[in-house]
Structures are given as structure tokens and as C-alpha cells.
């Protein structure tokens, strides 16, 4: 038994409900951006619960703009990353929802270590803190981000905790409170 | 004479617009009287991390022009416990207790959502009675969360007795939860594929009595506060977040519904048996503090309706899914047979394997969309355990929400979006 077995109604998703819409989205994206999409994983075929599109980094912004404005996926549900311990190392994971149909898709962008990603704040302002969190936890830099500081950890912290090579135990103790940056209120 | 602090400052009357400009534009709001000798005197105010008005350990720095907030920025992370890292290093069974500490006002909803997301990855379907109990848990937790949100919001603005009405009912609800699982706050009630224990006999009857009482109490609270003139003046038109801004900042739950963003995952993406019960989704239009308060009050009533229907329809039956992988062995077998002991030992020491796959499972928690994004590469621990808490996104919207408002309204705005530190910091 795995996720390919029919998904039961008590978990809130139905292949039957969104199956056709997912196909339409996948066909539309592959027709408009044949070069931008590296791979497409569809539920029922791969081990995913919603269609997952792997995008190339330099064309990700255009595809997301299309998804937002044309296909109606205008709600950024979640924006995070995973450390795959492979080459390329990181996957950025973006979950989008359509407010009219409540249909969801997942976007993934592969990034090598030290590779920078252009920011998505121009599409969704809410991406601001999400990108700060990804920077804090994974050390991925975002080009064009206005305020790329650590968000959960202390400013003086060393290392990025959600990387797989980060140790599980160990302390960094700061005896003085976190300094305030007066520039932030200018 | 300066009267920039009077309420006239931001009315829409033509006289005031001629004097100070259109109050809807940010610059005009900050425009000062020419006679004001304190013009452009900026004050930095630090609120938190430990301040009674902040509801948890987070901090807000505000730059004030007179009494008006020109700019602010928020800092948090004081209760960061690395839950996502723990999720990658604990077995799926061990992680249940960590979910209690996300939104600690409604721990049961976190338990239920987490159990659902792992079961979805494994393809397990839990029996009907367990689903009804889980639904009742979720709605009970939602009532508690909303009661504390509206109560504390009112305390911050000076209505203390109102809060005690809700708190009394909340304590009784905790007693009901204690009868279910032995704990009041950190419940850890669900297990993957079932529940920790069955609801005791007569629990539904006690629940129905509580529902009846709570209905009266909520009506009484409504009569006490909603039409109160001081309350209306402090909340109406304050800290507005309109529909477009809600989409920009990914607002969900009651805060989005207060601004007319009509999304409720219980209705739109029904999980469990939400498509079999009858309830309404309250939606307001303005998106100010009052609307957020009133949407929550109405949601309490709707949750009580759902609870009544669940209590009527629940039947006796098993509470564990018929799946050997996740079922915790019976104590009788563990203590009396060798195989049972081995099973017990293996279950708790090495955990069960979850097949390869990834799933994002959202559920309408009390504050908004709570989602678990679990990536499994096989094996007993997750490869990535992402928790999408609604408070993270709501807290981000606080700065644009309070820009141009009075410093006193910061407290009202923060209480109304109900940011919970445990869910924010994770």
C-alpha cells in the first residue's frame, strides 16, 4: 500500500474531483513553456498527492506568473525547501492553490549548493518571510530580497539547522540580547 | 493648536479631507498640523518579548509619529524548538507529542491533522467511530481557541469580565478533554491509525450538556460586548486588512473570512465527515478587528452545531484501523505472550515504515490552514516534516495592517489575528 492506492475521502482529496483540472493545467503548462519544465509528476503515476512540476530556475518566475494570472493559482499556500543530499542539493517547494476551484499544485525548483534564487516577492508579498525562513534554515540566498536576515534563529547564529549535515546536538550560547538594527525602521 | 490626536483626524468628511488630505492614502494619514511643535518627532517603542499585551514571546518595534505608527517590524523565534528538525529525527509515532505544542490553544486539531497526514501517506482508513471522535475533538478545540481569542482580545481593550465568561466554559471543555485522554492541555490523543483510547461511556451526553450551556454563554457574551459603544469605537475600522491584501499575505481562516475571502477547507475540501454535517461559513466584508471578532463568535455557534450533529450520529464500534503496521499491541498480549512483547518492543523502539511518497495535507485549524508537508523516502522517520502554521503568515501581515494606526490599536490588531507563538516559531 502506498500513495498510489485510491485516496480515501476522509483525507479531503479526490483524484476524481481534480483529475481533469490537473490534466488541463499540466497540458497548458507544457504547451506554453516546453523548455521551462524539466519533469512533471502526476498523482496516480508517481508517489505524489498533487501534480508536481519541476521548473528551471531562470524561467520559474515566468511560469509562476502564468500560473497566477492565467490559470488562476493565485494563492501561495506554502513556500519551503528540502535538502535532498543529492546533486543538485536543494529543492524549493511551492504549494499553490486556486481560490476559485480550490485545486492545488506543487512547484519544485532544483538548486545546487551556493546557488541563488530570484525572489518571488513581486508575485506574492507574503513570500518575504517564507524566503527569510528558507535562508535561515537552509542557507539559500534570494536575489533581490529587500531584507534577507535570519528570522527564527539569532542573528549571530552559525550554520543552517535544517541542512542534513547540521548536527542534532550542540549549543551556541549568547550572553547578550540580540542587537537591534536601527536601519530597519528607516 | 494641535488636534492631530483627536478622532477627527481620520474621518471621511470633506472638511477633514480638505485639511489633511484623503485618509485612505498613507502619506495623508501621517500629515501633521502646521502648528504642531512636536512635528516629526519620532519615538521608537519596543513592545515585548515579555509584555502582557503580546500573548507569547514575540517582539514588535514601532516607530511612532506622535501616537501614530509610521513603521514597525516584528521579531520572533524566542520559542523556536526546531520541530521540523525533530520531525526528521523522530519516528512518526514519537512525533505525535510534538504536535501538541504547535498551537497549544487547540492541541487536538494539530493531533488530528498530523494523524491524517501520515495515514494518507500510508493509505490507511480509520474506522467510522474514530473519525467521528476526531471531528468532535477538532470542533471542541476550535470552540476553545475562539473563546480564548475573543476573550483575550477583549481583555486587552479593557473588558475583563467578558473574558471570564468564556474562560469558565473553556475550563469545562478541558474537563471533557481530560475525560478523553487524561491530559488537559497537551493532549496527544490521536495515534497513527486510530486513537489513544475510546471515549468513555456517556461522554456524548456530557458533551451535549456542555454544548447547551455554551450556547447560552456565547449568547450572553454576545449581548455583553458586541453592541457595546466603547468596544465598537475601539474595533470598527481599526487595522483593516482587505481581501486583496489577504491574498497577498496568504491569510486563511477567520482572519481571511473577515475580509470576504470565502475559503473554508471544511466546506471546500471536506476531509473526515464534514460533507455529511450541516453548517454555515460566516463571512464578513470589511476585515477590521470587529469583523474578525464577530466571525469568530459566529464560528463558535457553527462549531457547536457540528458538535451536536456528531454527538447524535456517533455509534459504537472499533477505534483502530485494521492495519497491523500501526496498531499498538494490546497490553494483555504484551504482558502474556512472547510475540506480543516483541511486537511492542519493535513498535516503540524502531517504529513502523512509511512508504516512499510525499503529501501535503491541509486542514482548517482554528486560526487558518494548518498543513503538514511530509516527504518520506521510506523508513521510520520522515525525510522532511514541514509544518505550515497559519500564524506565521498572519504575523507577517501585522506591519501593513497597523501602519498609520494608533499605538493603542496595535494591541487590538495583534489580539484579533490570534498569533500563537508555538505555531509561529515551531
PDB file of C-alpha atoms in Angstrom, chain B residues 3-275:
ATOM      1  CA  UNK B   3      -5.666  68.262  17.466  1.00  0.00           C
ATOM      2  CA  UNK B   4      -3.981  65.599  15.435  1.00  0.00           C
ATOM      3  CA  UNK B   5      -4.658  63.078  18.160  1.00  0.00           C
ATOM      4  CA  UNK B   6      -8.393  63.559  18.104  1.00  0.00           C
ATOM      5  CA  UNK B   7     -10.647  61.073  16.412  1.00  0.00           C
ATOM      6  CA  UNK B   8     -11.461  63.674  13.723  1.00  0.00           C
ATOM      7  CA  UNK B   9      -8.051  63.008  12.267  1.00  0.00           C
ATOM      8  CA  UNK B  10      -9.184  60.186  10.077  1.00  0.00           C
ATOM      9  CA  UNK B  11     -12.798  60.821   9.257  1.00  0.00           C
ATOM     10  CA  UNK B  12     -14.011  60.878   5.695  1.00  0.00           C
ATOM     11  CA  UNK B  13     -15.793  64.236   5.988  1.00  0.00           C
ATOM     12  CA  UNK B  14     -14.981  66.750   3.196  1.00  0.00           C
ATOM     13  CA  UNK B  15     -13.739  69.265   5.756  1.00  0.00           C
ATOM     14  CA  UNK B  16     -11.137  66.894   7.083  1.00  0.00           C
ATOM     15  CA  UNK B  17     -10.090  65.736   3.637  1.00  0.00           C
ATOM     16  CA  UNK B  18      -9.516  69.376   2.690  1.00  0.00           C
ATOM     17  CA  UNK B  19      -7.459  69.869   5.812  1.00  0.00           C
ATOM     18  CA  UNK B  20      -5.418  66.697   5.951  1.00  0.00           C
ATOM     19  CA  UNK B  21      -5.950  65.004   2.628  1.00  0.00           C
ATOM     20  CA  UNK B  22      -7.584  61.698   1.868  1.00  0.00           C
ATOM     21  CA  UNK B  23      -7.289  59.441   4.897  1.00  0.00           C
ATOM     22  CA  UNK B  24      -7.011  56.355   2.756  1.00  0.00           C
ATOM     23  CA  UNK B  25      -3.548  57.244   1.457  1.00  0.00           C
ATOM     24  CA  UNK B  26      -0.668  56.539   3.784  1.00  0.00           C
ATOM     25  CA  UNK B  27       1.068  59.911   3.381  1.00  0.00           C
ATOM     26  CA  UNK B  28      -2.016  61.905   4.236  1.00  0.00           C
ATOM     27  CA  UNK B  29      -2.524  59.916   7.412  1.00  0.00           C
ATOM     28  CA  UNK B  30       0.860  60.973   8.637  1.00  0.00           C
ATOM     29  CA  UNK B  31       0.473  64.612   7.616  1.00  0.00           C
ATOM     30  CA  UNK B  32       0.665  66.805  10.663  1.00  0.00           C
ATOM     31  CA  UNK B  33      -0.794  70.102  11.770  1.00  0.00           C
ATOM     32  CA  UNK B  34       1.433  73.090  10.956  1.00  0.00           C
ATOM     33  CA  UNK B  35       1.134  74.441  14.483  1.00  0.00           C
ATOM     34  CA  UNK B  36       2.356  71.212  15.994  1.00  0.00           C
ATOM     35  CA  UNK B  37       5.629  71.900  17.761  1.00  0.00           C
ATOM     36  CA  UNK B  38       6.326  68.165  18.006  1.00  0.00           C
ATOM     37  CA  UNK B  39       6.125  67.656  14.271  1.00  0.00           C
ATOM     38  CA  UNK B  40       8.411  64.934  13.001  1.00  0.00           C
ATOM     39  CA  UNK B  41       9.486  63.959  16.479  1.00  0.00           C
ATOM     40  CA  UNK B  42       9.919  60.207  16.102  1.00  0.00           C
ATOM     41  CA  UNK B  43       9.850  57.843  19.023  1.00  0.00           C
ATOM     42  CA  UNK B  44      10.889  54.206  18.971  1.00  0.00           C
ATOM     43  CA  UNK B  45       8.749  51.958  21.116  1.00  0.00           C
ATOM     44  CA  UNK B  46       9.665  48.393  21.903  1.00  0.00           C
ATOM     45  CA  UNK B  47       6.844  46.030  22.893  1.00  0.00           C
ATOM     46  CA  UNK B  48       7.812  42.581  24.088  1.00  0.00           C
ATOM     47  CA  UNK B  49       9.219  39.923  24.080  1.00  0.00           C
ATOM     48  CA  UNK B  50       7.635  39.571  27.522  1.00  0.00           C
ATOM     49  CA  UNK B  51       4.787  42.008  27.623  1.00  0.00           C
ATOM     50  CA  UNK B  52       1.255  41.220  28.796  1.00  0.00           C
ATOM     51  CA  UNK B  53      -0.235  42.504  25.558  1.00  0.00           C
ATOM     52  CA  UNK B  54       1.886  40.304  23.310  1.00  0.00           C
ATOM     53  CA  UNK B  55       0.312  36.862  24.115  1.00  0.00           C
ATOM     54  CA  UNK B  56       3.558  34.975  23.973  1.00  0.00           C
ATOM     55  CA  UNK B  57       7.203  35.698  23.406  1.00  0.00           C
ATOM     56  CA  UNK B  58       7.467  37.931  20.409  1.00  0.00           C
ATOM     57  CA  UNK B  59       8.535  41.470  19.940  1.00  0.00           C
ATOM     58  CA  UNK B  60       7.319  44.420  17.968  1.00  0.00           C
ATOM     59  CA  UNK B  61       9.381  47.574  17.391  1.00  0.00           C
ATOM     60  CA  UNK B  62       7.359  50.564  16.277  1.00  0.00           C
ATOM     61  CA  UNK B  63       8.445  53.969  15.073  1.00  0.00           C
ATOM     62  CA  UNK B  64       5.887  56.483  16.243  1.00  0.00           C
ATOM     63  CA  UNK B  65       4.995  59.897  14.983  1.00  0.00           C
ATOM     64  CA  UNK B  66       3.023  61.254  17.904  1.00  0.00           C
ATOM     65  CA  UNK B  67       0.648  58.408  18.633  1.00  0.00           C
ATOM     66  CA  UNK B  68       0.631  57.043  15.114  1.00  0.00           C
ATOM     67  CA  UNK B  69       2.701  54.086  13.964  1.00  0.00           C
ATOM     68  CA  UNK B  70       4.772  55.033  10.925  1.00  0.00           C
ATOM     69  CA  UNK B  71       6.627  51.786  10.586  1.00  0.00           C
ATOM     70  CA  UNK B  72       7.107  48.677  12.597  1.00  0.00           C
ATOM     71  CA  UNK B  73       8.907  45.426  12.422  1.00  0.00           C
ATOM     72  CA  UNK B  74       8.307  42.212  14.215  1.00  0.00           C
ATOM     73  CA  UNK B  75      10.750  39.763  15.644  1.00  0.00           C
ATOM     74  CA  UNK B  76      10.097  36.273  16.901  1.00  0.00           C
ATOM     75  CA  UNK B  77      11.809  32.953  17.321  1.00  0.00           C
ATOM     76  CA  UNK B  78      12.072  33.101  21.114  1.00  0.00           C
ATOM     77  CA  UNK B  79      10.267  29.778  21.446  1.00  0.00           C
ATOM     78  CA  UNK B  80      11.876  28.087  18.451  1.00  0.00           C
ATOM     79  CA  UNK B  81      12.334  24.416  19.346  1.00  0.00           C
ATOM     80  CA  UNK B  82      13.354  23.022  15.978  1.00  0.00           C
ATOM     81  CA  UNK B  83      10.245  20.918  15.464  1.00  0.00           C
ATOM     82  CA  UNK B  84      10.901  20.385  11.775  1.00  0.00           C
ATOM     83  CA  UNK B  85      14.365  19.077  12.562  1.00  0.00           C
ATOM     84  CA  UNK B  86      12.892  16.841  15.275  1.00  0.00           C
ATOM     85  CA  UNK B  87      10.391  15.541  12.756  1.00  0.00           C
ATOM     86  CA  UNK B  88      13.276  14.297  10.648  1.00  0.00           C
ATOM     87  CA  UNK B  89      14.891  12.551  13.608  1.00  0.00           C
ATOM     88  CA  UNK B  90      11.951  11.014  15.472  1.00  0.00           C
ATOM     89  CA  UNK B  91       9.709   8.203  14.327  1.00  0.00           C
ATOM     90  CA  UNK B  92       6.225   9.037  13.126  1.00  0.00           C
ATOM     91  CA  UNK B  93       4.764   7.719  16.370  1.00  0.00           C
ATOM     92  CA  UNK B  94       7.110   9.786  18.533  1.00  0.00           C
ATOM     93  CA  UNK B  95       6.277  12.988  16.704  1.00  0.00           C
ATOM     94  CA  UNK B  96       2.643  12.968  17.895  1.00  0.00           C
ATOM     95  CA  UNK B  97       3.587  14.635  21.184  1.00  0.00           C
ATOM     96  CA  UNK B  98       5.447  17.427  19.412  1.00  0.00           C
ATOM     97  CA  UNK B  99       2.309  18.410  17.523  1.00  0.00           C
ATOM     98  CA  UNK B 100       0.583  19.357  20.802  1.00  0.00           C
ATOM     99  CA  UNK B 101       2.995  22.208  21.254  1.00  0.00           C
ATOM    100  CA  UNK B 102       2.247  23.871  17.929  1.00  0.00           C
ATOM    101  CA  UNK B 103      -0.953  25.779  18.574  1.00  0.00           C
ATOM    102  CA  UNK B 104      -1.304  24.978  22.254  1.00  0.00           C
ATOM    103  CA  UNK B 105      -4.759  26.581  22.436  1.00  0.00           C
ATOM    104  CA  UNK B 106      -6.164  23.905  20.138  1.00  0.00           C
ATOM    105  CA  UNK B 107      -3.788  20.966  20.515  1.00  0.00           C
ATOM    106  CA  UNK B 108      -6.389  18.417  19.392  1.00  0.00           C
ATOM    107  CA  UNK B 109      -6.652  19.914  15.917  1.00  0.00           C
ATOM    108  CA  UNK B 110      -2.892  19.552  15.466  1.00  0.00           C
ATOM    109  CA  UNK B 111      -3.060  15.915  16.610  1.00  0.00           C
ATOM    110  CA  UNK B 112      -5.871  15.145  14.210  1.00  0.00           C
ATOM    111  CA  UNK B 113      -4.204  16.839  11.243  1.00  0.00           C
ATOM    112  CA  UNK B 114      -0.897  15.123  11.858  1.00  0.00           C
ATOM    113  CA  UNK B 115      -2.513  11.691  12.163  1.00  0.00           C
ATOM    114  CA  UNK B 116      -4.465  12.313   8.954  1.00  0.00           C
ATOM    115  CA  UNK B 117      -1.370  13.328   7.025  1.00  0.00           C
ATOM    116  CA  UNK B 118       0.632  10.242   7.985  1.00  0.00           C
ATOM    117  CA  UNK B 119      -2.342   7.948   7.363  1.00  0.00           C
ATOM    118  CA  UNK B 120      -2.721   9.456   3.942  1.00  0.00           C
ATOM    119  CA  UNK B 121       0.875   8.593   3.093  1.00  0.00           C
ATOM    120  CA  UNK B 122       0.324   5.020   4.275  1.00  0.00           C
ATOM    121  CA  UNK B 123      -3.104   4.581   2.687  1.00  0.00           C
ATOM    122  CA  UNK B 124      -4.841   3.777   5.960  1.00  0.00           C
ATOM    123  CA  UNK B 125      -8.518   4.432   6.511  1.00  0.00           C
ATOM    124  CA  UNK B 126      -9.601   4.745  10.121  1.00  0.00           C
ATOM    125  CA  UNK B 127     -12.998   3.348  11.195  1.00  0.00           C
ATOM    126  CA  UNK B 128     -16.099   5.449  11.401  1.00  0.00           C
ATOM    127  CA  UNK B 129     -16.227   5.900  15.169  1.00  0.00           C
ATOM    128  CA  UNK B 130     -12.639   7.193  15.269  1.00  0.00           C
ATOM    129  CA  UNK B 131     -13.449   9.723  12.551  1.00  0.00           C
ATOM    130  CA  UNK B 132     -16.499  11.000  14.441  1.00  0.00           C
ATOM    131  CA  UNK B 133     -14.470  11.320  17.636  1.00  0.00           C
ATOM    132  CA  UNK B 134     -11.731  13.138  15.767  1.00  0.00           C
ATOM    133  CA  UNK B 135     -14.267  15.531  14.307  1.00  0.00           C
ATOM    134  CA  UNK B 136     -15.701  16.219  17.745  1.00  0.00           C
ATOM    135  CA  UNK B 137     -12.164  16.823  19.057  1.00  0.00           C
ATOM    136  CA  UNK B 138     -11.432  19.253  16.256  1.00  0.00           C
ATOM    137  CA  UNK B 139     -14.617  21.230  16.818  1.00  0.00           C
ATOM    138  CA  UNK B 140     -14.212  21.239  20.598  1.00  0.00           C
ATOM    139  CA  UNK B 141     -10.685  22.584  20.160  1.00  0.00           C
ATOM    140  CA  UNK B 142     -11.951  25.199  17.711  1.00  0.00           C
ATOM    141  CA  UNK B 143     -14.519  26.448  20.227  1.00  0.00           C
ATOM    142  CA  UNK B 144     -11.824  26.682  22.916  1.00  0.00           C
ATOM    143  CA  UNK B 145      -9.448  28.511  20.606  1.00  0.00           C
ATOM    144  CA  UNK B 146     -12.054  31.036  19.508  1.00  0.00           C
ATOM    145  CA  UNK B 147     -13.261  31.583  23.086  1.00  0.00           C
ATOM    146  CA  UNK B 148      -9.743  32.401  24.212  1.00  0.00           C
ATOM    147  CA  UNK B 149      -9.092  34.597  21.179  1.00  0.00           C
ATOM    148  CA  UNK B 150     -12.161  36.804  21.585  1.00  0.00           C
ATOM    149  CA  UNK B 151     -11.737  36.783  25.381  1.00  0.00           C
ATOM    150  CA  UNK B 152      -8.125  37.903  25.366  1.00  0.00           C
ATOM    151  CA  UNK B 153      -8.801  40.439  22.652  1.00  0.00           C
ATOM    152  CA  UNK B 154     -11.455  41.969  24.896  1.00  0.00           C
ATOM    153  CA  UNK B 155      -9.156  41.896  27.960  1.00  0.00           C
ATOM    154  CA  UNK B 156      -6.530  43.814  26.041  1.00  0.00           C
ATOM    155  CA  UNK B 157      -9.100  46.501  25.318  1.00  0.00           C
ATOM    156  CA  UNK B 158     -10.339  46.616  28.905  1.00  0.00           C
ATOM    157  CA  UNK B 159     -13.353  44.263  29.031  1.00  0.00           C
ATOM    158  CA  UNK B 160     -12.180  41.891  31.718  1.00  0.00           C
ATOM    159  CA  UNK B 161     -15.415  40.234  32.901  1.00  0.00           C
ATOM    160  CA  UNK B 162     -16.291  39.230  29.347  1.00  0.00           C
ATOM    161  CA  UNK B 163     -13.177  37.105  29.284  1.00  0.00           C
ATOM    162  CA  UNK B 164     -14.153  35.258  32.465  1.00  0.00           C
ATOM    163  CA  UNK B 165     -17.468  34.115  30.979  1.00  0.00           C
ATOM    164  CA  UNK B 166     -15.600  32.406  28.161  1.00  0.00           C
ATOM    165  CA  UNK B 167     -12.878  31.088  30.408  1.00  0.00           C
ATOM    166  CA  UNK B 168     -15.320  29.321  32.672  1.00  0.00           C
ATOM    167  CA  UNK B 169     -16.734  27.428  29.717  1.00  0.00           C
ATOM    168  CA  UNK B 170     -13.251  26.716  28.455  1.00  0.00           C
ATOM    169  CA  UNK B 171     -12.316  25.060  31.744  1.00  0.00           C
ATOM    170  CA  UNK B 172     -15.351  22.792  31.464  1.00  0.00           C
ATOM    171  CA  UNK B 173     -14.309  21.874  27.935  1.00  0.00           C
ATOM    172  CA  UNK B 174     -10.874  20.966  29.233  1.00  0.00           C
ATOM    173  CA  UNK B 175     -12.512  18.685  31.764  1.00  0.00           C
ATOM    174  CA  UNK B 176     -14.282  16.937  28.879  1.00  0.00           C
ATOM    175  CA  UNK B 177     -10.949  16.572  27.064  1.00  0.00           C
ATOM    176  CA  UNK B 178      -9.396  15.238  30.254  1.00  0.00           C
ATOM    177  CA  UNK B 179     -12.033  12.504  30.292  1.00  0.00           C
ATOM    178  CA  UNK B 180     -10.987  11.549  26.779  1.00  0.00           C
ATOM    179  CA  UNK B 181      -7.248  11.385  27.145  1.00  0.00           C
ATOM    180  CA  UNK B 182      -6.197  12.212  30.696  1.00  0.00           C
ATOM    181  CA  UNK B 183      -4.492  15.473  29.828  1.00  0.00           C
ATOM    182  CA  UNK B 184      -5.956  18.920  29.617  1.00  0.00           C
ATOM    183  CA  UNK B 185      -3.547  20.910  27.502  1.00  0.00           C
ATOM    184  CA  UNK B 186      -1.004  18.599  25.896  1.00  0.00           C
ATOM    185  CA  UNK B 187      -3.443  16.003  24.703  1.00  0.00           C
ATOM    186  CA  UNK B 188      -1.504  13.698  22.298  1.00  0.00           C
ATOM    187  CA  UNK B 189      -4.836  11.999  21.749  1.00  0.00           C
ATOM    188  CA  UNK B 190      -4.551  10.599  18.240  1.00  0.00           C
ATOM    189  CA  UNK B 191      -2.348   7.763  17.101  1.00  0.00           C
ATOM    190  CA  UNK B 192      -1.442   6.906  13.539  1.00  0.00           C
ATOM    191  CA  UNK B 193      -4.351   4.712  12.503  1.00  0.00           C
ATOM    192  CA  UNK B 194      -6.560   5.300  15.496  1.00  0.00           C
ATOM    193  CA  UNK B 195      -6.934   6.948  18.850  1.00  0.00           C
ATOM    194  CA  UNK B 196      -5.201   6.618  22.184  1.00  0.00           C
ATOM    195  CA  UNK B 197      -8.383   5.398  23.848  1.00  0.00           C
ATOM    196  CA  UNK B 198     -12.074   5.243  23.183  1.00  0.00           C
ATOM    197  CA  UNK B 199     -14.381   7.937  24.507  1.00  0.00           C
ATOM    198  CA  UNK B 200     -15.824   6.838  27.878  1.00  0.00           C
ATOM    199  CA  UNK B 201     -19.469   5.831  28.181  1.00  0.00           C
ATOM    200  CA  UNK B 202     -21.784   8.775  28.389  1.00  0.00           C
ATOM    201  CA  UNK B 203     -19.204  11.219  27.083  1.00  0.00           C
ATOM    202  CA  UNK B 204     -21.530  12.345  24.317  1.00  0.00           C
ATOM    203  CA  UNK B 205     -24.243  13.085  26.848  1.00  0.00           C
ATOM    204  CA  UNK B 206     -21.884  15.261  28.891  1.00  0.00           C
ATOM    205  CA  UNK B 207     -20.752  16.942  25.700  1.00  0.00           C
ATOM    206  CA  UNK B 208     -24.357  17.757  24.806  1.00  0.00           C
ATOM    207  CA  UNK B 209     -24.927  19.318  28.215  1.00  0.00           C
ATOM    208  CA  UNK B 210     -21.809  21.396  27.720  1.00  0.00           C
ATOM    209  CA  UNK B 211     -22.981  22.448  24.250  1.00  0.00           C
ATOM    210  CA  UNK B 212     -26.277  23.615  25.688  1.00  0.00           C
ATOM    211  CA  UNK B 213     -24.539  25.664  28.382  1.00  0.00           C
ATOM    212  CA  UNK B 214     -22.026  27.088  25.961  1.00  0.00           C
ATOM    213  CA  UNK B 215     -24.733  28.210  23.576  1.00  0.00           C
ATOM    214  CA  UNK B 216     -26.282  30.280  26.359  1.00  0.00           C
ATOM    215  CA  UNK B 217     -22.910  31.618  27.442  1.00  0.00           C
ATOM    216  CA  UNK B 218     -21.981  32.665  23.909  1.00  0.00           C
ATOM    217  CA  UNK B 219     -25.300  34.452  23.530  1.00  0.00           C
ATOM    218  CA  UNK B 220     -24.688  36.174  26.834  1.00  0.00           C
ATOM    219  CA  UNK B 221     -21.172  37.180  25.764  1.00  0.00           C
ATOM    220  CA  UNK B 222     -22.627  38.498  22.547  1.00  0.00           C
ATOM    221  CA  UNK B 223     -25.134  40.628  24.434  1.00  0.00           C
ATOM    222  CA  UNK B 224     -22.441  41.883  26.800  1.00  0.00           C
ATOM    223  CA  UNK B 225     -19.919  43.114  24.300  1.00  0.00           C
ATOM    224  CA  UNK B 226     -20.895  43.208  20.647  1.00  0.00           C
ATOM    225  CA  UNK B 227     -23.171  46.250  20.787  1.00  0.00           C
ATOM    226  CA  UNK B 228     -21.081  47.994  23.436  1.00  0.00           C
ATOM    227  CA  UNK B 229     -20.287  51.508  22.269  1.00  0.00           C
ATOM    228  CA  UNK B 230     -16.718  51.600  23.584  1.00  0.00           C
ATOM    229  CA  UNK B 231     -15.971  48.206  22.034  1.00  0.00           C
ATOM    230  CA  UNK B 232     -17.364  49.302  18.666  1.00  0.00           C
ATOM    231  CA  UNK B 233     -15.301  52.507  18.730  1.00  0.00           C
ATOM    232  CA  UNK B 234     -12.148  50.625  19.568  1.00  0.00           C
ATOM    233  CA  UNK B 235     -12.637  47.939  16.916  1.00  0.00           C
ATOM    234  CA  UNK B 236     -14.674  49.192  13.941  1.00  0.00           C
ATOM    235  CA  UNK B 237     -12.499  50.435  11.106  1.00  0.00           C
ATOM    236  CA  UNK B 238      -9.310  49.588  13.004  1.00  0.00           C
ATOM    237  CA  UNK B 239      -6.434  47.605  11.469  1.00  0.00           C
ATOM    238  CA  UNK B 240      -8.162  46.853   8.184  1.00  0.00           C
ATOM    239  CA  UNK B 241      -6.816  44.054   6.020  1.00  0.00           C
ATOM    240  CA  UNK B 242      -8.837  43.916   2.828  1.00  0.00           C
ATOM    241  CA  UNK B 243      -9.393  40.943   0.540  1.00  0.00           C
ATOM    242  CA  UNK B 244      -6.533  41.717  -1.869  1.00  0.00           C
ATOM    243  CA  UNK B 245      -4.048  42.120   0.982  1.00  0.00           C
ATOM    244  CA  UNK B 246      -5.271  38.871   2.476  1.00  0.00           C
ATOM    245  CA  UNK B 247      -4.417  37.079  -0.777  1.00  0.00           C
ATOM    246  CA  UNK B 248      -1.044  38.841  -0.972  1.00  0.00           C
ATOM    247  CA  UNK B 249      -0.086  37.788   2.541  1.00  0.00           C
ATOM    248  CA  UNK B 250      -1.693  34.318   2.350  1.00  0.00           C
ATOM    249  CA  UNK B 251      -4.235  34.912   5.098  1.00  0.00           C
ATOM    250  CA  UNK B 252      -6.501  31.951   5.825  1.00  0.00           C
ATOM    251  CA  UNK B 253      -9.147  31.023   8.330  1.00  0.00           C
ATOM    252  CA  UNK B 254     -11.324  33.505  10.251  1.00  0.00           C
ATOM    253  CA  UNK B 255      -8.943  36.382   9.539  1.00  0.00           C
ATOM    254  CA  UNK B 256      -9.394  35.929   5.786  1.00  0.00           C
ATOM    255  CA  UNK B 257     -13.124  35.291   6.070  1.00  0.00           C
ATOM    256  CA  UNK B 258     -13.483  38.563   7.983  1.00  0.00           C
ATOM    257  CA  UNK B 259     -12.240  40.317   4.836  1.00  0.00           C
ATOM    258  CA  UNK B 260     -14.573  38.478   2.460  1.00  0.00           C
ATOM    259  CA  UNK B 261     -12.137  35.797   1.332  1.00  0.00           C
ATOM    260  CA  UNK B 262     -14.640  32.972   1.438  1.00  0.00           C
ATOM    261  CA  UNK B 263     -12.456  29.900   1.929  1.00  0.00           C
ATOM    262  CA  UNK B 264     -13.189  27.222   4.499  1.00  0.00           C
ATOM    263  CA  UNK B 265     -11.433  23.926   3.915  1.00  0.00           C
ATOM    264  CA  UNK B 266     -14.101  22.080   5.926  1.00  0.00           C
ATOM    265  CA  UNK B 267     -16.611  23.012   3.247  1.00  0.00           C
ATOM    266  CA  UNK B 268     -14.397  23.373   0.157  1.00  0.00           C
ATOM    267  CA  UNK B 269     -12.180  20.349   0.626  1.00  0.00           C
ATOM    268  CA  UNK B 270     -14.146  18.243   3.063  1.00  0.00           C
ATOM    269  CA  UNK B 271     -11.984  15.819   4.962  1.00  0.00           C
ATOM    270  CA  UNK B 272     -13.371  13.361   7.531  1.00  0.00           C
ATOM    271  CA  UNK B 273     -17.207  13.576   7.544  1.00  0.00           C
ATOM    272  CA  UNK B 274     -17.532  17.320   7.118  1.00  0.00           C
ATOM    273  CA  UNK B 275     -19.502  16.772   3.914  1.00  0.00           C
TER     274      UNK B 275
END
